[in-house]
XYZ file of N, CA, C and O in Angstrom:
772
model
N 155.550 58.964 238.339
C 155.869 58.432 237.043
C 154.626 57.655 236.519
O 154.125 56.810 237.139
N 154.191 58.098 235.277
C 152.988 57.491 234.675
C 153.443 56.432 233.633
O 154.083 56.761 232.658
N 153.105 55.241 233.831
C 153.402 54.041 232.863
C 152.236 53.675 232.180
O 151.168 53.317 232.810
N 152.322 53.579 230.835
C 151.125 53.192 230.071
C 150.980 51.701 230.193
O 151.912 50.957 230.579
N 149.848 51.150 229.738
C 149.528 49.703 229.787
C 150.469 48.906 228.992
O 151.017 47.944 229.321
N 150.915 49.418 227.774
C 151.724 48.754 226.869
C 153.134 48.675 227.451
O 153.763 47.662 227.342
N 153.589 49.768 228.038
C 154.910 49.856 228.670
C 154.911 48.852 229.875
O 155.923 48.160 229.946
N 153.900 48.743 230.574
C 153.784 47.813 231.741
C 153.965 46.344 231.249
O 154.721 45.570 231.770
N 153.175 46.049 230.098
C 153.241 44.660 229.540
C 154.735 44.395 229.109
O 155.313 43.352 229.298
N 155.314 45.317 228.429
C 156.693 45.144 227.858
C 157.646 44.935 229.014
O 158.490 44.006 229.020
N 157.634 45.720 230.082
C 158.555 45.609 231.152
C 158.308 44.267 231.937
O 159.276 43.599 232.291
N 157.063 43.825 232.002
C 156.770 42.565 232.683
C 157.358 41.423 231.880
O 157.917 40.434 232.341
N 157.239 41.477 230.543
C 157.750 40.538 229.618
C 159.234 40.412 229.699
O 159.806 39.311 229.869
N 159.926 41.544 229.743
C 161.375 41.627 229.874
C 161.836 40.998 231.252
O 162.847 40.345 231.307
N 161.092 41.310 232.319
C 161.446 40.774 233.593
C 161.346 39.284 233.558
O 162.290 38.583 234.140
N 160.399 38.732 232.881
C 160.247 37.265 232.876
C 161.363 36.640 232.087
O 161.911 35.591 232.520
N 161.746 37.266 231.029
C 162.842 36.778 230.221
C 164.179 36.774 231.043
O 164.912 35.824 231.117
N 164.353 37.930 231.714
C 165.647 38.019 232.577
C 165.613 36.973 233.651
O 166.606 36.272 233.911
N 164.499 36.719 234.318
C 164.408 35.743 235.357
C 164.712 34.416 234.798
O 165.338 33.550 235.446
N 164.138 34.132 233.628
C 164.417 32.794 233.033
C 165.932 32.560 232.676
O 166.389 31.454 232.988
N 166.521 33.580 232.170
C 168.010 33.463 231.955
C 168.788 33.224 233.179
O 169.684 32.374 233.195
N 168.435 33.969 234.229
C 169.140 33.752 235.502
C 168.962 32.396 236.040
O 169.835 31.742 236.465
N 167.661 31.898 235.976
C 167.393 30.511 236.483
C 168.134 29.488 235.714
O 168.717 28.520 236.216
N 168.177 29.676 234.303
C 168.896 28.706 233.421
C 170.493 28.707 233.833
O 171.038 27.630 233.831
N 170.975 29.867 234.000
C 172.434 29.951 234.349
C 172.747 29.336 235.688
O 173.756 28.728 235.895
N 171.865 29.537 236.617
C 172.079 28.950 238.006
C 172.066 27.511 237.993
O 172.745 26.811 238.792
N 171.271 26.811 237.132
C 171.205 25.400 236.970
C 172.485 24.881 236.284
O 172.877 23.774 236.564
N 172.958 25.595 235.395
C 173.979 25.157 234.486
C 173.439 24.247 233.464
O 172.334 23.786 233.517
N 174.280 23.929 232.431
C 173.857 22.910 231.476
C 174.194 21.531 231.889
O 175.342 21.330 232.438
N 173.284 20.646 231.664
C 173.573 19.250 231.949
C 174.648 18.837 230.959
O 175.559 18.029 231.359
N 174.435 19.089 229.706
C 175.435 18.809 228.649
C 175.747 19.982 228.019
O 174.908 20.796 227.494
N 177.014 20.403 228.057
C 177.486 21.566 227.341
C 177.333 21.460 225.802
O 178.006 20.539 225.272
N 176.337 22.108 225.128
C 176.202 21.853 223.670
C 177.460 22.262 222.850
O 177.463 21.887 221.761
N 178.348 22.959 223.429
C 179.571 23.275 222.692
C 180.632 22.238 222.589
O 181.435 22.114 221.797
N 180.426 21.247 223.578
C 181.439 20.151 223.602
C 180.725 18.846 223.072
O 179.580 18.506 223.411
N 181.461 18.083 222.170
C 180.795 16.873 221.707
C 180.727 15.842 222.776
O 181.590 15.644 223.567
N 179.631 15.150 222.810
C 179.392 14.126 223.870
C 179.984 12.855 223.458
O 180.384 12.016 224.219
N 180.001 12.500 222.064
C 180.515 11.303 221.619
C 181.363 11.687 220.358
O 181.132 12.625 219.732
N 182.328 10.863 220.154
C 183.062 11.053 218.867
C 183.044 9.767 218.009
O 183.000 8.629 218.525
N 182.892 9.974 216.772
C 182.800 8.880 215.830
C 184.194 8.404 215.489
O 185.095 9.208 215.350
N 184.350 7.110 215.456
C 185.702 6.553 215.014
C 185.905 6.948 213.582
O 184.995 7.064 212.821
N 187.172 7.189 213.216
C 187.509 7.574 211.860
C 187.196 6.414 210.968
O 187.287 5.304 211.334
N 186.861 6.741 209.727
C 186.579 5.821 208.669
C 185.353 4.898 208.930
O 185.299 3.813 208.622
N 184.516 5.421 209.722
C 183.204 4.634 210.031
C 182.083 5.074 209.096
O 182.118 6.210 208.551
N 181.247 4.119 208.850
C 180.085 4.468 207.986
C 179.122 5.296 208.813
O 178.981 5.098 210.000
N 178.309 6.123 208.136
C 177.307 6.853 208.855
C 176.229 5.953 209.392
O 175.927 4.896 208.854
N 175.752 6.333 210.496
C 174.651 5.533 211.178
C 173.386 6.015 210.574
O 173.008 7.171 210.555
N 172.565 5.094 210.048
C 171.289 5.343 209.535
C 170.225 4.780 210.452
O 170.247 3.584 210.749
N 169.337 5.645 210.852
C 168.349 5.194 211.793
C 166.958 5.310 211.029
O 166.703 6.390 210.571
N 166.345 4.168 210.892
C 165.047 4.200 210.183
C 164.004 4.620 211.166
O 163.986 4.175 212.366
N 163.130 5.488 210.689
C 162.071 5.921 211.651
C 161.087 4.776 211.986
O 160.852 3.942 211.102
N 160.706 4.799 213.203
C 159.811 3.758 213.705
C 158.443 4.398 213.746
O 158.167 5.234 214.665
N 157.527 4.074 212.778
C 156.277 4.683 212.769
C 155.312 3.963 213.752
O 155.177 2.725 213.620
N 154.818 4.791 214.590
C 153.780 4.088 215.523
C 152.472 4.461 215.011
O 152.094 5.589 214.732
N 151.648 3.437 214.818
C 150.284 3.712 214.332
C 149.478 4.338 215.474
O 149.390 3.827 216.515
N 148.948 5.459 215.026
C 148.175 6.313 215.999
C 146.778 5.896 215.822
O 146.197 5.832 214.667
N 146.026 5.665 216.825
C 144.616 5.408 216.754
C 143.933 6.703 216.370
O 144.002 7.716 217.035
N 143.293 6.563 215.136
C 142.628 7.768 214.767
C 141.315 7.897 215.487
O 140.708 6.923 215.920
N 140.921 9.067 215.691
C 139.657 9.364 216.344
C 138.505 8.780 215.436
O 138.561 9.130 214.253
N 137.646 8.038 215.919
C 136.629 7.537 215.038
C 135.767 8.655 214.530
O 135.355 9.520 215.347
N 135.445 8.638 213.261
C 134.678 9.686 212.710
C 133.154 9.464 213.248
O 132.828 8.281 213.354
N 132.436 10.476 213.318
C 131.057 10.393 213.649
C 130.323 9.794 212.413
O 130.719 10.126 211.258
N 129.355 8.991 212.725
C 128.521 8.470 211.636
C 127.777 9.646 210.929
O 127.312 10.479 211.694
N 127.761 9.571 209.647
C 127.230 10.710 208.874
C 125.810 10.780 209.159
O 125.016 9.725 209.209
N 125.274 12.015 209.437
C 123.851 12.213 209.653
C 123.175 12.270 208.309
O 123.674 12.595 207.245
N 121.939 11.931 208.309
C 121.085 11.879 207.174
C 120.844 13.307 206.657
O 120.417 14.167 207.432
N 121.224 13.640 205.399
C 121.031 14.954 204.870
C 119.572 15.351 204.864
O 118.603 14.495 204.812
N 119.225 16.652 204.975
C 117.869 17.086 204.806
C 117.762 18.051 203.625
O 116.617 18.081 203.043
N 118.733 18.762 203.362
C 118.673 19.761 202.217
C 119.147 19.203 201.007
O 119.998 18.293 200.978
N 118.678 19.749 199.889
C 119.124 19.363 198.516
C 120.610 19.473 198.394
O 121.307 18.566 197.948
N 121.201 20.601 198.824
C 122.639 20.831 198.730
C 123.414 19.801 199.622
O 124.477 19.306 199.104
N 122.881 19.389 200.681
C 123.518 18.384 201.547
C 123.656 17.102 200.781
O 124.652 16.311 200.870
N 122.505 16.709 200.187
C 122.479 15.457 199.375
C 123.399 15.537 198.187
O 124.208 14.629 197.878
N 123.489 16.654 197.530
C 124.355 16.801 196.377
C 125.815 16.792 196.816
O 126.673 16.108 196.161
N 126.124 17.345 197.949
C 127.514 17.286 198.472
C 127.897 15.883 198.814
O 129.011 15.457 198.568
N 126.995 15.104 199.425
C 127.144 13.702 199.683
C 127.514 12.926 198.410
O 128.438 12.204 198.303
N 126.669 13.179 197.390
C 126.898 12.499 196.116
C 128.153 12.897 195.448
O 128.702 12.017 194.666
N 128.494 14.047 195.616
C 129.817 14.525 194.999
C 130.998 13.768 195.674
O 131.928 13.308 194.942
N 130.880 13.592 196.947
C 131.914 12.786 197.664
C 131.959 11.363 197.201
O 132.946 10.779 196.930
N 130.692 10.779 196.990
C 130.531 9.461 196.512
C 131.080 9.347 195.064
O 131.795 8.409 194.663
N 130.891 10.391 194.214
C 131.320 10.472 192.921
C 132.926 10.408 192.901
O 133.552 9.690 192.111
N 133.499 11.209 193.849
C 134.978 11.234 193.873
C 135.526 9.794 194.202
O 136.490 9.375 193.697
N 134.863 9.198 195.122
C 135.207 7.867 195.461
C 135.060 6.861 194.342
O 135.949 6.091 194.034
N 134.009 6.968 193.584
C 133.699 6.031 192.499
C 134.757 6.270 191.353
O 135.217 5.348 190.798
N 135.012 7.515 191.105
C 135.989 7.814 190.008
C 137.435 7.298 190.316
O 138.073 6.901 189.416
N 137.675 7.147 191.566
C 138.965 6.747 192.002
C 139.083 5.221 192.044
O 140.053 4.594 191.769
N 137.912 4.529 192.331
C 137.868 3.117 192.659
C 137.211 2.237 191.681
O 137.519 1.009 191.629
N 136.234 2.674 190.942
C 135.549 1.827 189.983
C 136.033 2.126 188.568
O 135.902 3.191 188.097
N 136.563 1.105 187.995
C 137.137 1.207 186.625
C 136.367 0.201 185.756
O 136.126 -0.935 186.116
N 135.928 0.689 184.556
C 135.149 -0.148 183.634
C 135.485 0.343 182.282
O 135.095 1.420 181.811
N 136.301 -0.461 181.515
C 136.685 0.053 180.189
C 137.611 1.146 180.281
O 138.413 1.351 181.235
N 137.626 2.038 179.258
C 138.500 3.170 179.239
C 137.929 4.150 180.211
O 136.801 4.265 180.434
N 138.899 4.900 180.690
C 138.635 5.942 181.719
C 137.739 7.095 181.057
O 137.915 7.542 179.991
N 136.616 7.436 181.831
C 135.817 8.597 181.379
C 136.489 9.838 181.812
O 136.855 10.082 182.943
N 136.563 10.804 180.865
C 137.193 12.063 181.171
C 136.196 13.116 181.671
O 136.559 14.069 182.266
N 134.978 12.823 181.471
C 133.865 13.761 181.862
C 133.112 13.180 183.025
O 132.719 12.007 183.044
N 132.949 13.966 184.112
C 132.220 13.529 185.255
C 130.777 13.793 185.008
O 130.434 14.816 184.379
N 129.918 12.971 185.585
C 128.426 13.216 185.350
C 128.032 14.358 186.278
O 128.521 14.648 187.306
N 126.917 15.005 185.816
C 126.238 15.995 186.637
C 125.419 15.238 187.631
O 124.939 14.159 187.323
N 125.188 15.851 188.726
C 124.371 15.213 189.842
C 123.244 16.037 190.185
O 123.353 17.268 190.379
N 122.034 15.395 190.215
C 120.870 16.107 190.717
C 120.087 15.222 191.604
O 120.134 13.939 191.441
N 119.294 15.773 192.465
C 118.432 14.993 193.429
C 117.051 15.556 193.324
O 116.792 16.667 192.957
N 116.145 14.656 193.618
C 114.691 15.038 193.754
C 114.094 14.496 195.006
O 114.433 13.372 195.432
N 113.207 15.327 195.558
C 112.543 14.830 196.709
C 111.166 14.195 196.374
O 110.373 13.809 197.334
N 110.891 13.960 195.092
C 109.527 13.479 194.686
C 109.452 11.999 195.122
O 110.405 11.250 195.075
N 108.248 11.551 195.491
C 108.007 10.154 195.775
C 107.163 9.503 194.717
O 106.786 8.373 194.854
N 106.867 10.217 193.612
C 106.017 9.679 192.524
C 106.828 8.765 191.640
O 108.053 8.899 191.488
N 106.242 7.736 191.107
C 106.779 6.873 190.132
C 107.527 5.796 190.809
O 107.633 5.622 192.038
N 108.136 4.897 189.950
C 108.807 3.665 190.413
C 110.313 3.808 190.476
O 111.051 2.971 191.022
N 110.868 4.895 189.807
C 112.301 4.945 189.668
C 112.963 5.409 190.970
O 112.417 6.267 191.760
N 114.084 4.821 191.316
C 114.934 5.183 192.416
C 115.974 6.175 191.945
O 116.512 6.949 192.679
N 116.316 6.158 190.653
C 117.223 7.076 190.038
C 117.478 6.689 188.604
O 116.957 5.615 188.175
N 118.214 7.510 187.863
C 118.560 7.158 186.464
C 119.771 7.954 186.084
O 120.192 8.935 186.616
N 120.348 7.408 185.006
C 121.455 8.129 184.258
C 120.958 8.415 182.898
O 120.441 7.598 182.200
N 121.079 9.661 182.539
C 120.633 10.221 181.232
C 121.958 10.509 180.503
O 122.622 11.477 180.622
N 122.195 9.558 179.438
C 123.475 9.731 178.750
C 123.586 10.953 177.878
O 124.638 11.533 177.673
N 122.460 11.376 177.327
C 122.453 12.601 176.382
C 122.850 13.868 177.167
O 123.439 14.788 176.640
N 122.521 13.965 178.411
C 122.919 15.118 179.209
C 123.903 14.776 180.266
O 124.420 15.747 180.960
N 124.342 13.542 180.268
C 125.411 13.180 181.215
C 125.023 13.414 182.644
O 125.792 13.988 183.441
N 123.811 13.137 183.096
C 123.302 13.521 184.339
C 122.824 12.187 185.136
O 122.146 11.386 184.614
N 123.140 12.193 186.406
C 122.623 11.246 187.301
C 121.567 11.946 188.151
O 121.882 12.950 188.848
N 120.374 11.298 188.269
C 119.319 11.827 189.119
C 119.008 10.771 190.160
O 118.843 9.507 189.701
N 118.985 11.146 191.386
C 118.584 10.287 192.482
C 117.323 10.778 193.151
O 117.304 11.942 193.543
N 116.326 9.862 193.319
C 115.103 10.201 194.090
C 115.272 9.858 195.509
O 115.086 8.717 195.894
N 115.831 10.780 196.311
C 116.414 10.477 197.613
C 115.225 9.932 198.620
O 115.528 9.171 199.500
N 114.061 10.521 198.460
C 113.042 10.107 199.481
C 112.428 8.749 199.124
O 111.656 8.182 199.960
N 112.767 8.119 198.061
C 112.194 6.743 197.757
C 113.167 5.671 198.382
O 112.796 4.478 198.309
N 114.227 6.090 199.039
C 115.158 5.166 199.665
C 114.907 5.140 201.123
O 114.674 6.301 201.727
N 114.945 3.996 201.725
C 114.726 3.972 203.255
C 115.904 4.465 204.041
O 115.827 5.063 205.061
N 117.097 4.206 203.516
C 118.309 4.559 204.279
C 119.266 5.324 203.320
O 119.184 5.296 202.124
N 120.238 6.030 203.941
C 121.302 6.674 203.243
C 122.125 5.658 202.407
O 122.497 5.992 201.343
N 122.308 4.553 202.987
C 123.050 3.493 202.296
C 122.372 3.085 201.032
O 123.003 2.755 200.041
N 121.040 2.992 201.032
C 120.275 2.667 199.776
C 120.432 3.805 198.745
O 120.628 3.425 197.564
N 120.507 5.028 199.196
C 120.868 6.133 198.241
C 122.123 5.892 197.602
O 122.368 6.134 196.365
N 123.128 5.583 198.364
C 124.556 5.379 197.823
C 124.593 4.187 196.864
O 125.254 4.294 195.857
N 123.807 3.167 197.223
C 123.811 1.955 196.236
C 123.208 2.401 194.915
O 123.767 2.040 193.945
N 122.101 3.184 194.956
C 121.587 3.618 193.717
C 122.544 4.567 192.945
O 122.554 4.463 191.699
N 123.261 5.381 193.746
C 124.140 6.256 193.030
C 125.234 5.489 192.339
O 125.650 5.779 191.225
N 125.812 4.536 193.051
C 126.863 3.611 192.438
C 126.310 2.985 191.191
O 127.007 2.931 190.129
N 125.016 2.485 191.283
C 124.409 1.781 190.185
C 124.371 2.762 188.943
O 124.780 2.452 187.823
N 123.893 3.975 189.169
C 123.837 4.968 188.104
C 125.222 5.417 187.636
O 125.374 5.674 186.387
N 126.184 5.444 188.488
C 127.521 5.774 188.030
C 128.098 4.698 187.153
O 128.765 5.045 186.140
N 127.777 3.440 187.473
C 128.159 2.312 186.496
C 127.493 2.611 185.147
O 128.236 2.390 184.126
N 126.318 2.895 185.071
C 125.737 3.273 183.709
C 126.403 4.366 183.075
O 126.677 4.390 181.819
N 126.900 5.356 183.907
C 127.714 6.402 183.261
C 128.977 5.872 182.589
O 129.441 6.330 181.459
N 129.545 4.803 183.201
C 130.736 4.220 182.621
C 130.361 3.256 181.382
O 131.189 3.142 180.506
N 129.172 2.782 181.457
C 128.777 1.802 180.340
C 128.341 2.521 179.092
O 128.666 2.083 178.022
N 127.555 3.560 179.314
C 126.878 4.212 178.144
C 127.612 5.362 177.697
O 127.373 6.509 178.104
N 128.577 5.178 176.817
C 129.524 6.263 176.487
C 129.137 6.869 175.105
O 129.595 7.992 174.861
N 128.306 6.274 174.317
C 128.007 6.843 173.015
C 126.631 6.346 172.567
O 126.049 5.511 173.243
N 126.184 6.786 171.400
C 124.883 6.414 170.879
C 124.713 4.940 170.611
O 123.648 4.363 170.822
N 125.802 4.288 170.197
C 125.701 2.803 169.893
C 125.540 2.093 171.235
O 124.781 1.068 171.249
N 126.092 2.506 172.374
C 125.828 1.954 173.648
C 124.295 2.028 174.095
O 123.735 1.195 174.566
N 123.803 3.230 173.863
C 122.431 3.551 174.207
C 121.455 2.617 173.311
O 120.487 2.141 173.774
N 121.829 2.491 172.009
C 120.953 1.600 171.079
C 121.082 0.196 171.616
O 120.054 -0.483 171.712
N 122.297 -0.334 171.990
C 122.389 -1.659 172.466
C 121.602 -1.869 173.760
O 120.914 -2.808 173.965
N 121.718 -0.814 174.646
C 120.957 -0.885 175.885
C 119.471 -1.063 175.601
O 118.715 -1.963 176.169
N 118.829 -0.290 174.767
C 117.485 -0.302 174.427
C 117.092 -1.574 173.797
O 116.034 -2.235 174.112
N 117.938 -2.067 172.855
C 117.675 -3.467 172.339
C 117.676 -4.568 173.304
O 116.735 -5.447 173.289
N 118.540 -4.534 174.285
C 118.557 -5.556 175.269
C 117.365 -5.428 176.212
O 116.834 -6.441 176.673
N 116.935 -4.253 176.476
C 115.665 -4.013 177.298
C 114.512 -4.581 176.562
O 113.695 -5.339 177.218
N 114.332 -4.229 175.259
C 113.222 -4.874 174.484
C 113.314 -6.392 174.393
O 112.246 -6.988 174.434
N 114.454 -6.920 174.272
C 114.643 -8.357 174.106
C 114.519 -9.087 175.421
O 113.733 -10.173 175.539
N 115.222 -8.633 176.512
C 115.299 -9.438 177.753
C 114.492 -8.813 178.841
O 114.217 -9.456 179.901
N 113.991 -7.576 178.649
C 113.408 -6.880 179.803
C 114.427 -6.090 180.614
O 115.588 -6.338 180.531
N 113.907 -5.195 181.303
C 114.809 -4.273 182.135
C 115.573 -5.037 183.145
O 116.862 -4.850 183.101
N 115.049 -5.813 183.874
C 115.747 -6.541 184.931
C 116.898 -7.443 184.397
O 117.914 -7.621 184.982
N 116.649 -8.121 183.249
C 117.641 -9.086 182.737
C 118.520 -8.461 181.710
O 119.297 -9.092 181.039
N 118.407 -7.172 181.466
C 119.308 -6.439 180.613
C 120.774 -6.526 181.172
O 120.957 -6.404 182.335
N 121.715 -6.882 180.281
C 123.080 -7.096 180.600
C 123.667 -5.970 181.419
O 124.418 -6.053 182.320
N 123.390 -4.728 180.858
C 123.772 -3.502 181.493
C 123.321 -3.343 182.979
O 124.055 -2.971 183.844
N 121.963 -3.750 183.209
C 121.399 -3.578 184.483
C 121.992 -4.659 185.387
O 122.262 -4.359 186.526
N 122.250 -5.776 184.917
C 122.783 -6.913 185.754
C 124.102 -6.517 186.242
O 124.588 -6.632 187.416
N 124.990 -6.008 185.267
C 126.351 -5.499 185.652
C 126.292 -4.397 186.635
O 127.056 -4.336 187.646
N 125.456 -3.408 186.413
C 125.284 -2.285 187.352
C 124.837 -2.727 188.770
O 125.338 -2.183 189.798
N 123.941 -3.651 188.837
C 123.493 -4.240 190.160
C 124.597 -4.890 190.859
O 124.855 -4.756 192.009
N 125.353 -5.732 190.070
C 126.445 -6.494 190.690
C 127.579 -5.566 191.192
O 128.052 -5.768 192.296
N 127.909 -4.623 190.410
C 129.069 -3.709 190.770
C 128.655 -2.709 191.930
O 129.416 -2.524 192.841
N 127.393 -2.310 191.931
C 126.966 -1.481 193.040
C 126.902 -2.230 194.389
O 127.307 -1.770 195.388
N 126.525 -3.476 194.286
C 126.491 -4.391 195.442
C 127.906 -4.591 195.821
O 128.176 -4.599 197.078
N 128.828 -4.842 194.971
C 130.255 -5.220 195.216
C 130.886 -4.030 195.964
O 131.765 -4.197 196.966
N 130.713 -2.764 195.451
C 131.421 -1.641 195.954
C 130.683 -0.838 197.127
O 131.250 0.035 197.636
N 129.498 -1.305 197.474
C 128.687 -0.507 198.455
C 129.430 -0.349 199.773
O 129.517 0.743 200.285
N 129.832 -1.431 200.365
C 130.491 -1.340 201.717
C 131.712 -0.423 201.691
O 131.844 0.372 202.638
N 132.552 -0.537 200.718
C 133.772 0.254 200.707
C 133.388 1.753 200.618
O 133.975 2.640 201.162
N 132.423 2.056 199.739
C 132.082 3.452 199.425
C 131.420 4.031 200.746
O 131.707 5.148 201.122
N 130.557 3.234 201.396
C 129.841 3.720 202.591
C 130.869 3.883 203.786
O 130.732 4.844 204.503
N 131.891 3.035 203.820
C 132.954 3.242 204.832
C 133.687 4.479 204.491
O 133.944 5.222 205.531
N 134.007 4.817 203.325
C 134.608 6.041 203.011
C 133.795 7.250 203.398
O 134.317 8.290 203.860
N 132.562 7.102 203.110
C 131.533 8.268 203.375
C 131.124 8.272 204.890
O 130.381 9.149 205.215
N 131.505 7.213 205.604
C 131.226 7.121 207.033
C 129.686 6.913 207.292
O 129.081 7.574 208.042
N 129.188 6.064 206.433
C 127.683 5.672 206.499
C 127.574 4.296 206.996
O 128.255 3.364 206.407
N 126.845 4.081 207.996
C 126.629 2.731 208.626
C 125.401 2.173 208.139
O 124.360 2.747 207.796
C-alpha cells in the first residue's frame, strides 16, 4: 500500500485527535458543563463584577538613535509635529500643518526658521549638538507657525525686531519660553534622552 505524504499527515492528525478524545473521556469532566454548579436565588439582582485592571509594566522603549539620513530627520520632525499639534495650543487652532525641511549645512548663524509665506519650517540639523537641541528648535519654529498667521502678524514681527532687536522681540521671547516649557514632554514622547 502506497501512502502519500499528505495522506500520512492527515492520518497522523486524526490519530492525535482520537487519542485526545479518549484521554479526555477516561478522565471524565471535573464539572459537568451541562449541569449548573450554582443557582441564583429568585428575585436577586444581577451580580456586576468590575474588571480589575492590573498595570502592566511596559517594556521600556529603546532610546532613539540619532538620525543620519534626511528622511530619518524628517520622519522624526513629523512625529514631533504630531505631538506639537496635539499638545501646544496658542490662539485659534491652525488648520494647516507646516511643511518640514532639513538642511545639513553648517554655514550661517541660523539653527532653523519658519517661513510664513510658504508655511515651511527649516531645521539646520548639523548646527545642533544633540537631538534634543534639534527638537527644541523645532518646537520654537512650530510656535512661530502658530503665531504668524497672516501678513499683519508678519508686519508686527518685523516692527518688533526693528524696535527691540531679534532677541527681545515678543514673538521670540514667547517661542523660547514655550519651546523650553514643552521640550521634556515632547522628548519623552519621542524617546529622546
